Amino acid sequence: MNQNVNKILKIGALYLSFIVIAIAVVLHLQITQQFDNFFFQLLHAPNNLYLSFFKIITNLGMPIMTVILSFICGLILHSRQRWFLITIVLINTIGNHYFKYLFQRPRPTLPHLVTVGGYSFPSGHAVAITTFILALQIIIKQNTKKRLSLYLLDLIAILVILSRIVLQVHFPSDVLAGTILASANTLLFKYLVFDNQSITSDS
């Protein structure tokens, strides 16, 4: 019972955090601008090699790429695991388009270092890569106690998320909100659908 309460509180805290960021963005609060400016300056590309690396790594977070990767991973997973991974990736990827049109936040006025279109909030790349990586980690944790693979997945997600700031196509608050929203949705989906049964096998 306490475990369930803790899970609900954790998920609720994530949704509340997203709402707070969304309100700050809509109201153009100064703290949001300060937050965004700080990370733009912190992650500003010092050289072409740095920039080239992030131009490559950002492709892993393309929503269509994470959908394709989830189907590829699904080929080696049990049916319940496959259903969990593919379904939540599709739900979050499609759902994020509606959030973008709801908020209609323009992208940063800084020079975009890769070609982009559409609105800025929340970051589609952040939502996509967070969903894919977190869902994979949930599956891996239930199959093995090895931590290295989890840390490597964390690193990939962080690099993709940071790439959207480095390339100046998203505000830092966009990627933070996208990461939080994707985490909340993924954990809620797991809680509602799978927490009373194993997703590691078909039985």
Short mmCIF file of C-alpha atoms in Angstrom, two decimals:
data_model
loop_
_atom_site.label_atom_id
_atom_site.label_comp_id
_atom_site.label_asym_id
_atom_site.label_seq_id
_atom_site.Cartn_x
_atom_site.Cartn_y
_atom_site.Cartn_z
CA MET A 1 0.00 0.00 0.00
CA ASN A 2 2.79 2.43 0.95
CA GLN A 3 4.60 1.58 -2.29
CA ASN A 4 1.54 2.52 -4.30
CA VAL A 5 1.16 5.79 -2.40
CA ASN A 6 4.81 6.64 -3.02
CA LYS A 7 4.44 5.90 -6.72
CA ILE A 8 1.33 8.08 -6.99
CA LEU A 9 3.04 10.92 -5.10
CA LYS A 10 6.09 10.68 -7.38
CA ILE A 11 3.97 10.78 -10.51
CA GLY A 12 1.86 13.62 -9.10
CA ALA A 13 5.01 15.62 -8.28
CA LEU A 14 6.19 15.24 -11.88
CA TYR A 15 2.89 16.46 -13.30
CA LEU A 16 2.85 19.37 -10.84
CA SER A 17 6.40 20.30 -11.91
CA PHE A 18 5.34 20.29 -15.56
CA ILE A 19 2.33 22.50 -14.78
CA VAL A 20 4.52 24.99 -12.89
CA ILE A 21 6.96 25.23 -15.82
CA ALA A 22 4.08 25.56 -18.31
CA ILE A 23 2.52 28.40 -16.31
CA ALA A 24 5.90 30.16 -16.05
CA VAL A 25 6.34 29.86 -19.81
CA VAL A 26 2.83 31.10 -20.63
CA LEU A 27 3.18 34.06 -18.26
CA HIS A 28 6.71 34.85 -19.52
CA LEU A 29 8.00 34.97 -15.97
CA GLN A 30 11.46 36.44 -15.56
CA ILE A 31 12.75 33.35 -13.76
CA THR A 32 12.05 31.31 -16.91
CA GLN A 33 14.04 33.74 -19.05
CA GLN A 34 16.90 33.67 -16.55
CA PHE A 35 16.88 29.88 -16.51
CA ASP A 36 16.90 29.69 -20.32
CA ASN A 37 19.63 32.31 -20.74
CA PHE A 38 21.85 30.62 -18.15
CA PHE A 39 21.82 27.26 -19.95
CA PHE A 40 22.15 28.80 -23.41
CA GLN A 41 25.35 30.48 -22.24
CA LEU A 42 26.57 27.41 -20.36
CA LEU A 43 26.14 25.08 -23.35
CA HIS A 44 27.21 27.48 -26.08
CA ALA A 45 29.28 25.57 -28.68
CA PRO A 46 33.00 26.42 -28.24
CA ASN A 47 34.14 24.78 -31.49
CA ASN A 48 32.98 22.93 -34.61
CA LEU A 49 33.87 19.46 -33.27
CA TYR A 50 31.59 19.99 -30.27
CA LEU A 51 28.85 21.23 -32.55
CA SER A 52 29.25 18.35 -35.02
CA PHE A 53 28.97 15.80 -32.22
CA PHE A 54 25.66 17.23 -31.03
CA LYS A 55 24.34 17.49 -34.60
CA ILE A 56 24.84 13.73 -34.88
CA ILE A 57 23.58 12.73 -31.44
CA THR A 58 20.41 14.82 -31.74
CA ASN A 59 19.13 12.50 -34.49
CA LEU A 60 18.62 9.72 -31.94
CA GLY A 61 15.87 11.79 -30.36
CA MET A 62 13.85 12.37 -33.50
CA PRO A 63 10.31 11.18 -32.68
CA ILE A 64 10.15 9.03 -35.82
CA MET A 65 13.53 7.53 -34.91
CA THR A 66 12.39 6.49 -31.42
CA VAL A 67 9.24 4.96 -32.90
CA ILE A 68 11.36 2.94 -35.35
CA LEU A 69 13.77 1.92 -32.58
CA SER A 70 10.90 0.81 -30.35
CA PHE A 71 9.61 -1.48 -33.10
CA ILE A 72 13.12 -2.86 -33.69
CA CYS A 73 13.60 -3.51 -29.97
CA GLY A 74 10.16 -5.06 -29.89
CA LEU A 75 11.40 -7.85 -32.16
CA ILE A 76 13.51 -9.31 -29.33
CA LEU A 77 11.10 -8.61 -26.45
CA HIS A 78 8.28 -10.66 -24.98
CA SER A 79 4.84 -9.58 -26.18
CA ARG A 80 3.98 -7.73 -22.95
CA GLN A 81 7.28 -5.84 -22.98
CA ARG A 82 6.87 -5.05 -26.68
CA TRP A 83 3.33 -3.76 -26.12
CA PHE A 84 4.49 -1.59 -23.21
CA LEU A 85 7.44 -0.05 -25.10
CA ILE A 86 5.72 0.62 -28.42
CA THR A 87 2.45 1.85 -26.93
CA ILE A 88 3.95 4.43 -24.58
CA VAL A 89 6.36 5.71 -27.24
CA LEU A 90 3.43 6.22 -29.64
CA ILE A 91 1.21 7.79 -26.96
CA ASN A 92 3.83 10.32 -25.88
CA THR A 93 5.04 11.08 -29.40
CA ILE A 94 1.54 11.74 -30.74
CA GLY A 95 0.34 13.45 -27.57
CA ASN A 96 3.22 15.93 -27.60
CA HIS A 97 2.01 17.37 -30.92
CA TYR A 98 -1.22 18.42 -29.19
CA PHE A 99 0.72 20.04 -26.35
CA LYS A 100 2.77 22.03 -28.87
CA TYR A 101 -0.38 23.39 -30.51
CA LEU A 102 -1.90 24.09 -27.10
CA PHE A 103 1.01 26.30 -25.99
CA GLN A 104 2.22 27.52 -29.42
CA ARG A 105 5.51 28.79 -28.04
CA PRO A 106 7.79 30.15 -30.76
CA ARG A 107 11.28 28.71 -30.99
CA PRO A 108 14.29 30.71 -29.74
CA THR A 109 15.27 33.72 -31.84
CA LEU A 110 18.89 32.56 -31.71
CA PRO A 111 20.29 31.18 -35.00
CA HIS A 112 19.09 27.59 -35.38
CA LEU A 113 22.08 25.33 -36.02
CA VAL A 114 19.92 22.59 -37.59
CA THR A 115 16.74 22.83 -39.63
CA VAL A 116 13.55 22.74 -37.56
CA GLY A 117 9.89 23.62 -37.85
CA GLY A 118 6.83 23.91 -35.67
CA TYR A 119 6.41 25.13 -32.14
CA SER A 120 8.88 24.84 -29.29
CA PHE A 121 7.13 23.74 -26.07
CA PRO A 122 7.51 20.97 -24.96
CA SER A 123 10.52 19.60 -26.85
CA GLY A 124 9.52 16.67 -29.04
CA HIS A 125 13.04 15.25 -28.95
CA ALA A 126 13.11 15.39 -25.14
CA VAL A 127 9.71 13.69 -24.92
CA ALA A 128 10.65 11.01 -27.45
CA ILE A 129 14.08 10.07 -26.10
CA THR A 130 12.98 10.21 -22.45
CA THR A 131 10.03 7.94 -23.15
CA PHE A 132 12.08 5.43 -25.14
CA ILE A 133 14.98 5.30 -22.69
CA LEU A 134 12.84 5.20 -19.54
CA ALA A 135 10.62 2.44 -20.94
CA LEU A 136 13.70 0.42 -21.89
CA GLN A 137 15.17 0.92 -18.42
CA ILE A 138 11.96 -0.31 -16.81
CA ILE A 139 12.16 -3.48 -18.90
CA ILE A 140 15.89 -3.96 -18.26
CA LYS A 141 15.50 -3.52 -14.49
CA GLN A 142 12.96 -6.34 -14.42
CA ASN A 143 15.25 -8.65 -16.40
CA THR A 144 18.71 -8.01 -14.97
CA LYS A 145 20.50 -6.34 -12.07
CA LYS A 146 23.34 -5.06 -14.25
CA ARG A 147 23.58 -1.28 -13.89
CA LEU A 148 26.03 -0.40 -16.67
CA SER A 149 23.42 -0.60 -19.41
CA LEU A 150 21.14 1.70 -17.41
CA TYR A 151 23.90 4.29 -17.00
CA LEU A 152 24.71 4.16 -20.71
CA LEU A 153 21.05 4.72 -21.55
CA ASP A 154 20.96 7.67 -19.13
CA LEU A 155 23.99 9.17 -20.88
CA ILE A 156 22.39 8.85 -24.32
CA ALA A 157 19.19 10.52 -23.12
CA ILE A 158 21.08 13.39 -21.45
CA LEU A 159 23.20 14.04 -24.54
CA VAL A 160 20.16 14.10 -26.84
CA ILE A 161 18.29 16.42 -24.50
CA LEU A 162 21.27 18.79 -24.20
CA SER A 163 21.72 18.77 -27.98
CA ARG A 164 18.47 20.68 -28.46
CA ILE A 165 19.88 23.53 -26.35
CA VAL A 166 23.35 23.41 -27.92
CA LEU A 167 21.79 23.61 -31.39
CA GLN A 168 19.63 26.54 -30.21
CA VAL A 169 16.38 25.07 -31.49
CA HIS A 170 14.74 24.76 -28.06
CA PHE A 171 14.68 26.76 -24.88
CA PRO A 172 16.12 24.86 -21.90
CA SER A 173 12.68 25.10 -20.30
CA ASP A 174 11.28 23.25 -23.35
CA VAL A 175 13.53 20.25 -22.87
CA LEU A 176 13.08 20.24 -19.07
CA ALA A 177 9.30 20.26 -19.47
CA GLY A 178 9.44 17.57 -22.17
CA THR A 179 11.60 15.33 -19.99
CA ILE A 180 9.31 15.73 -16.98
CA LEU A 181 6.10 15.21 -18.98
CA ALA A 182 7.44 12.08 -20.71
CA SER A 183 8.63 10.64 -17.38
CA ALA A 184 5.26 11.29 -15.73
CA ASN A 185 3.28 9.75 -18.59
CA THR A 186 5.53 6.70 -18.81
CA LEU A 187 5.45 6.01 -15.08
CA LEU A 188 1.68 6.57 -14.95
CA PHE A 189 1.16 4.17 -17.87
CA LYS A 190 3.30 1.54 -16.14
CA TYR A 191 1.46 2.06 -12.86
CA LEU A 192 -2.04 1.83 -14.35
CA VAL A 193 -1.41 -1.04 -16.76
CA PHE A 194 1.46 -3.14 -15.42
CA ASP A 195 2.18 -2.60 -11.74
CA ASN A 196 -0.13 -5.43 -10.67
CA GLN A 197 1.45 -7.87 -13.13
CA SER A 198 4.85 -8.64 -14.60
CA ILE A 199 5.86 -7.17 -17.94
CA THR A 200 8.79 -9.53 -18.23
CA SER A 201 6.90 -12.45 -19.70
CA ASP A 202 3.68 -13.41 -21.43
CA SER A 203 2.40 -15.42 -18.48
#
